[in-house]
Amino acid sequence: MDSIKVFSPGSVTNLSCGYDILGFCLDKVGDTITVTKTSEKGIKISSIDKYNLPTNINQNVAGIAAQAMIKDIKLDYGFDIKIKKGIKPGSGIGSSAASSAGVVFAINKLIDYPFSDLELIRFAMEGEKFVSGSYHADNVSPILLGGFTLVRSVKDLDIIKLPNPKGLIATIIRPEIEIKTSDSRKVVKSKVTIDKMVQQSANLAAFISSLYTEDYDLMSNSIVDEIIEPDRAILIPEFYNIKDISIKSGAIACGISGSGPAIFALSKNNKIANDILNKMSSHFNSVNISYNGFVSIINSEGVKVID
Ligand code: HSE
């Protein structure tokens, strides 16, 4: 095989109670990446269709992840990368992760799978470090493993795949502003009180339990964030109104997706998820804020080969 085309989806992370450790994979919205073997060694990014992203491999997450991957293996060929961006950078649904995870997944197939999923997560995380300033695998893990994932440790690379309850649907809405992950991380306070730590641990544990038992009341009570959300909400126009609308319209929960500005809501079925999208959209229309919204299943498969 000399060339491969993959679809690398977006992802929603943190889920309010799991900053930097929880995430799930979206469906349909994502990057389409073509990687072709070249006689010239090394990595080249020959095209990125939009958003003025750098094609210099040392300044692009995909180039950085790909270089981390091939640096210790002997190959007598190289790779050309073409990326069609389906996710706007700075949107909160894992734009950089989709590119870095998609590229390492594609190269691994072209070189006959020498690397495990966990090793791919480690390489993709190099791209995340480059854009955000810190190692976090909460976006790249659900893209590479599918469904919901929990990152117990990035140092030991201990990633746990969680159950994906049937029927659970996400609504995503993103006001048309860009928030850089690095900026959004700067507003998060570095200290937390012991009572908040205890509550957040309890919420996280309860959320994990709710995925196993499909107990949506417990899920609703546990997708709560008293630590990060108050700091970041000020960056996102209408956040609390949108959250209020979602909950009143029957969402199980609603919160900031990743580092924002996207907002996610989880619902028990497609009808509620679409109703929430309509109501969120009406609200943004009424206050003259441009937005982009969609409804998505939780994608169990993750990144996949399309050609
Ligand atoms: N967990 C990360 C954050 C996701 O919230 O900053 C953004 O990539």
JSON list of C-alpha atoms in Angstrom, two decimals, residues 200-290:
[
{"chain": "A", "resi": 200, "resn": "GLN", "atom": "CA", "xyz": [-14.90, 16.59, 41.93]},
{"chain": "A", "resi": 201, "resn": "SER", "atom": "CA", "xyz": [-13.49, 13.12, 42.71]},
{"chain": "A", "resi": 202, "resn": "ALA", "atom": "CA", "xyz": [-16.94, 11.99, 43.80]},
{"chain": "A", "resi": 203, "resn": "ASN", "atom": "CA", "xyz": [-18.52, 13.37, 40.62]},
{"chain": "A", "resi": 204, "resn": "LEU", "atom": "CA", "xyz": [-15.92, 11.71, 38.42]},
{"chain": "A", "resi": 205, "resn": "ALA", "atom": "CA", "xyz": [-16.37, 8.35, 40.13]},
{"chain": "A", "resi": 206, "resn": "ALA", "atom": "CA", "xyz": [-20.16, 8.64, 39.88]},
{"chain": "A", "resi": 207, "resn": "PHE", "atom": "CA", "xyz": [-19.95, 9.55, 36.19]},
{"chain": "A", "resi": 208, "resn": "ILE", "atom": "CA", "xyz": [-17.84, 6.46, 35.42]},
{"chain": "A", "resi": 209, "resn": "SER", "atom": "CA", "xyz": [-20.34, 4.34, 37.34]},
{"chain": "A", "resi": 210, "resn": "SER", "atom": "CA", "xyz": [-23.21, 5.89, 35.35]},
{"chain": "A", "resi": 211, "resn": "LEU", "atom": "CA", "xyz": [-21.60, 4.81, 32.06]},
{"chain": "A", "resi": 212, "resn": "TYR", "atom": "CA", "xyz": [-21.60, 1.18, 33.28]},
{"chain": "A", "resi": 213, "resn": "THR", "atom": "CA", "xyz": [-25.12, 1.23, 34.71]},
{"chain": "A", "resi": 214, "resn": "GLU", "atom": "CA", "xyz": [-26.65, 3.62, 32.12]},
{"chain": "A", "resi": 215, "resn": "ASP", "atom": "CA", "xyz": [-28.08, 5.53, 35.05]},
{"chain": "A", "resi": 216, "resn": "TYR", "atom": "CA", "xyz": [-28.81, 8.90, 33.43]},
{"chain": "A", "resi": 217, "resn": "ASP", "atom": "CA", "xyz": [-29.98, 10.56, 36.67]},
{"chain": "A", "resi": 218, "resn": "LEU", "atom": "CA", "xyz": [-26.61, 9.76, 38.23]},
{"chain": "A", "resi": 219, "resn": "MET", "atom": "CA", "xyz": [-24.88, 10.96, 35.05]},
{"chain": "A", "resi": 220, "resn": "SER", "atom": "CA", "xyz": [-26.82, 14.20, 35.23]},
{"chain": "A", "resi": 221, "resn": "ASN", "atom": "CA", "xyz": [-25.84, 14.78, 38.86]},
{"chain": "A", "resi": 222, "resn": "SER", "atom": "CA", "xyz": [-22.19, 13.99, 38.23]},
{"chain": "A", "resi": 223, "resn": "ILE", "atom": "CA", "xyz": [-21.44, 16.05, 35.08]},
{"chain": "A", "resi": 224, "resn": "VAL", "atom": "CA", "xyz": [-20.77, 19.08, 37.23]},
{"chain": "A", "resi": 225, "resn": "ASP", "atom": "CA", "xyz": [-17.73, 21.33, 37.35]},
{"chain": "A", "resi": 226, "resn": "GLU", "atom": "CA", "xyz": [-17.16, 23.79, 40.16]},
{"chain": "A", "resi": 227, "resn": "ILE", "atom": "CA", "xyz": [-13.47, 24.12, 39.41]},
{"chain": "A", "resi": 228, "resn": "ILE", "atom": "CA", "xyz": [-12.72, 24.84, 35.76]},
{"chain": "A", "resi": 229, "resn": "GLU", "atom": "CA", "xyz": [-16.08, 25.92, 34.33]},
{"chain": "A", "resi": 230, "resn": "PRO", "atom": "CA", "xyz": [-16.43, 29.12, 36.38]},
{"chain": "A", "resi": 231, "resn": "ASP", "atom": "CA", "xyz": [-12.99, 30.27, 35.18]},
{"chain": "A", "resi": 232, "resn": "ARG", "atom": "CA", "xyz": [-13.59, 29.44, 31.52]},
{"chain": "A", "resi": 233, "resn": "ALA", "atom": "CA", "xyz": [-17.27, 30.39, 31.20]},
{"chain": "A", "resi": 234, "resn": "ILE", "atom": "CA", "xyz": [-16.35, 34.07, 30.99]},
{"chain": "A", "resi": 235, "resn": "LEU", "atom": "CA", "xyz": [-14.61, 33.34, 27.66]},
{"chain": "A", "resi": 236, "resn": "ILE", "atom": "CA", "xyz": [-17.77, 31.89, 26.09]},
{"chain": "A", "resi": 237, "resn": "PRO", "atom": "CA", "xyz": [-20.64, 34.23, 25.17]},
{"chain": "A", "resi": 238, "resn": "GLU", "atom": "CA", "xyz": [-24.04, 33.15, 26.54]},
{"chain": "A", "resi": 239, "resn": "PHE", "atom": "CA", "xyz": [-22.60, 30.00, 28.14]},
{"chain": "A", "resi": 240, "resn": "TYR", "atom": "CA", "xyz": [-24.87, 29.96, 31.19]},
{"chain": "A", "resi": 241, "resn": "ASN", "atom": "CA", "xyz": [-27.99, 30.82, 29.16]},
{"chain": "A", "resi": 242, "resn": "ILE", "atom": "CA", "xyz": [-27.22, 28.01, 26.70]},
{"chain": "A", "resi": 243, "resn": "LYS", "atom": "CA", "xyz": [-26.67, 25.61, 29.58]},
{"chain": "A", "resi": 244, "resn": "ASP", "atom": "CA", "xyz": [-29.93, 26.64, 31.19]},
{"chain": "A", "resi": 245, "resn": "ILE", "atom": "CA", "xyz": [-31.81, 26.17, 27.90]},
{"chain": "A", "resi": 246, "resn": "SER", "atom": "CA", "xyz": [-30.31, 22.68, 27.42]},
{"chain": "A", "resi": 247, "resn": "ILE", "atom": "CA", "xyz": [-31.21, 21.47, 30.88]},
{"chain": "A", "resi": 248, "resn": "LYS", "atom": "CA", "xyz": [-34.76, 22.88, 30.65]},
{"chain": "A", "resi": 249, "resn": "SER", "atom": "CA", "xyz": [-35.11, 21.14, 27.26]},
{"chain": "A", "resi": 250, "resn": "GLY", "atom": "CA", "xyz": [-34.29, 17.75, 28.77]},
{"chain": "A", "resi": 251, "resn": "ALA", "atom": "CA", "xyz": [-30.50, 17.42, 28.45]},
{"chain": "A", "resi": 252, "resn": "ILE", "atom": "CA", "xyz": [-28.87, 14.97, 30.83]},
{"chain": "A", "resi": 253, "resn": "ALA", "atom": "CA", "xyz": [-26.08, 17.51, 31.21]},
{"chain": "A", "resi": 254, "resn": "CYS", "atom": "CA", "xyz": [-24.40, 20.43, 29.48]},
{"chain": "A", "resi": 255, "resn": "GLY", "atom": "CA", "xyz": [-20.91, 21.91, 29.81]},
{"chain": "A", "resi": 256, "resn": "ILE", "atom": "CA", "xyz": [-17.89, 23.37, 28.05]},
{"chain": "A", "resi": 257, "resn": "SER", "atom": "CA", "xyz": [-16.44, 21.09, 25.39]},
{"chain": "A", "resi": 258, "resn": "GLY", "atom": "CA", "xyz": [-12.68, 20.85, 25.87]},
{"chain": "A", "resi": 259, "resn": "SER", "atom": "CA", "xyz": [-11.16, 24.28, 26.19]},
{"chain": "A", "resi": 260, "resn": "GLY", "atom": "CA", "xyz": [-14.18, 25.92, 24.49]},
{"chain": "A", "resi": 261, "resn": "PRO", "atom": "CA", "xyz": [-15.85, 27.81, 22.97]},
{"chain": "A", "resi": 262, "resn": "ALA", "atom": "CA", "xyz": [-17.89, 24.74, 21.89]},
{"chain": "A", "resi": 263, "resn": "ILE", "atom": "CA", "xyz": [-20.58, 23.68, 24.35]},
{"chain": "A", "resi": 264, "resn": "PHE", "atom": "CA", "xyz": [-21.79, 20.08, 24.60]},
{"chain": "A", "resi": 265, "resn": "ALA", "atom": "CA", "xyz": [-25.06, 18.64, 25.84]},
{"chain": "A", "resi": 266, "resn": "LEU", "atom": "CA", "xyz": [-25.83, 14.93, 26.28]},
{"chain": "A", "resi": 267, "resn": "SER", "atom": "CA", "xyz": [-29.31, 13.54, 25.70]},
{"chain": "A", "resi": 268, "resn": "LYS", "atom": "CA", "xyz": [-31.11, 10.22, 25.93]},
{"chain": "A", "resi": 269, "resn": "ASN", "atom": "CA", "xyz": [-32.23, 10.26, 22.32]},
{"chain": "A", "resi": 270, "resn": "ASN", "atom": "CA", "xyz": [-31.99, 11.95, 18.96]},
{"chain": "A", "resi": 271, "resn": "LYS", "atom": "CA", "xyz": [-35.28, 13.82, 19.29]},
{"chain": "A", "resi": 272, "resn": "ILE", "atom": "CA", "xyz": [-34.24, 15.57, 22.52]},
{"chain": "A", "resi": 273, "resn": "ALA", "atom": "CA", "xyz": [-30.74, 16.25, 21.11]},
{"chain": "A", "resi": 274, "resn": "ASN", "atom": "CA", "xyz": [-32.21, 17.93, 18.00]},
{"chain": "A", "resi": 275, "resn": "ASP", "atom": "CA", "xyz": [-34.74, 19.88, 20.03]},
{"chain": "A", "resi": 276, "resn": "ILE", "atom": "CA", "xyz": [-31.88, 21.18, 22.20]},
{"chain": "A", "resi": 277, "resn": "LEU", "atom": "CA", "xyz": [-29.92, 22.17, 19.08]},
{"chain": "A", "resi": 278, "resn": "ASN", "atom": "CA", "xyz": [-32.94, 24.12, 17.76]},
{"chain": "A", "resi": 279, "resn": "LYS", "atom": "CA", "xyz": [-33.42, 25.93, 21.06]},
{"chain": "A", "resi": 280, "resn": "MET", "atom": "CA", "xyz": [-29.71, 26.73, 21.45]},
{"chain": "A", "resi": 281, "resn": "SER", "atom": "CA", "xyz": [-29.69, 28.02, 17.85]},
{"chain": "A", "resi": 282, "resn": "SER", "atom": "CA", "xyz": [-32.78, 30.21, 18.42]},
{"chain": "A", "resi": 283, "resn": "HIS", "atom": "CA", "xyz": [-31.09, 31.71, 21.45]},
{"chain": "A", "resi": 284, "resn": "PHE", "atom": "CA", "xyz": [-27.86, 32.55, 19.60]},
{"chain": "A", "resi": 285, "resn": "ASN", "atom": "CA", "xyz": [-30.00, 34.01, 16.75]},
{"chain": "A", "resi": 286, "resn": "SER", "atom": "CA", "xyz": [-31.92, 36.17, 19.22]},
{"chain": "A", "resi": 287, "resn": "VAL", "atom": "CA", "xyz": [-28.70, 37.70, 20.57]},
{"chain": "A", "resi": 288, "resn": "ASN", "atom": "CA", "xyz": [-27.08, 38.01, 17.11]},
{"chain": "A", "resi": 289, "resn": "ILE", "atom": "CA", "xyz": [-24.23, 35.61, 17.73]},
{"chain": "A", "resi": 290, "resn": "SER", "atom": "CA", "xyz": [-23.06, 33.48, 14.80]}
]
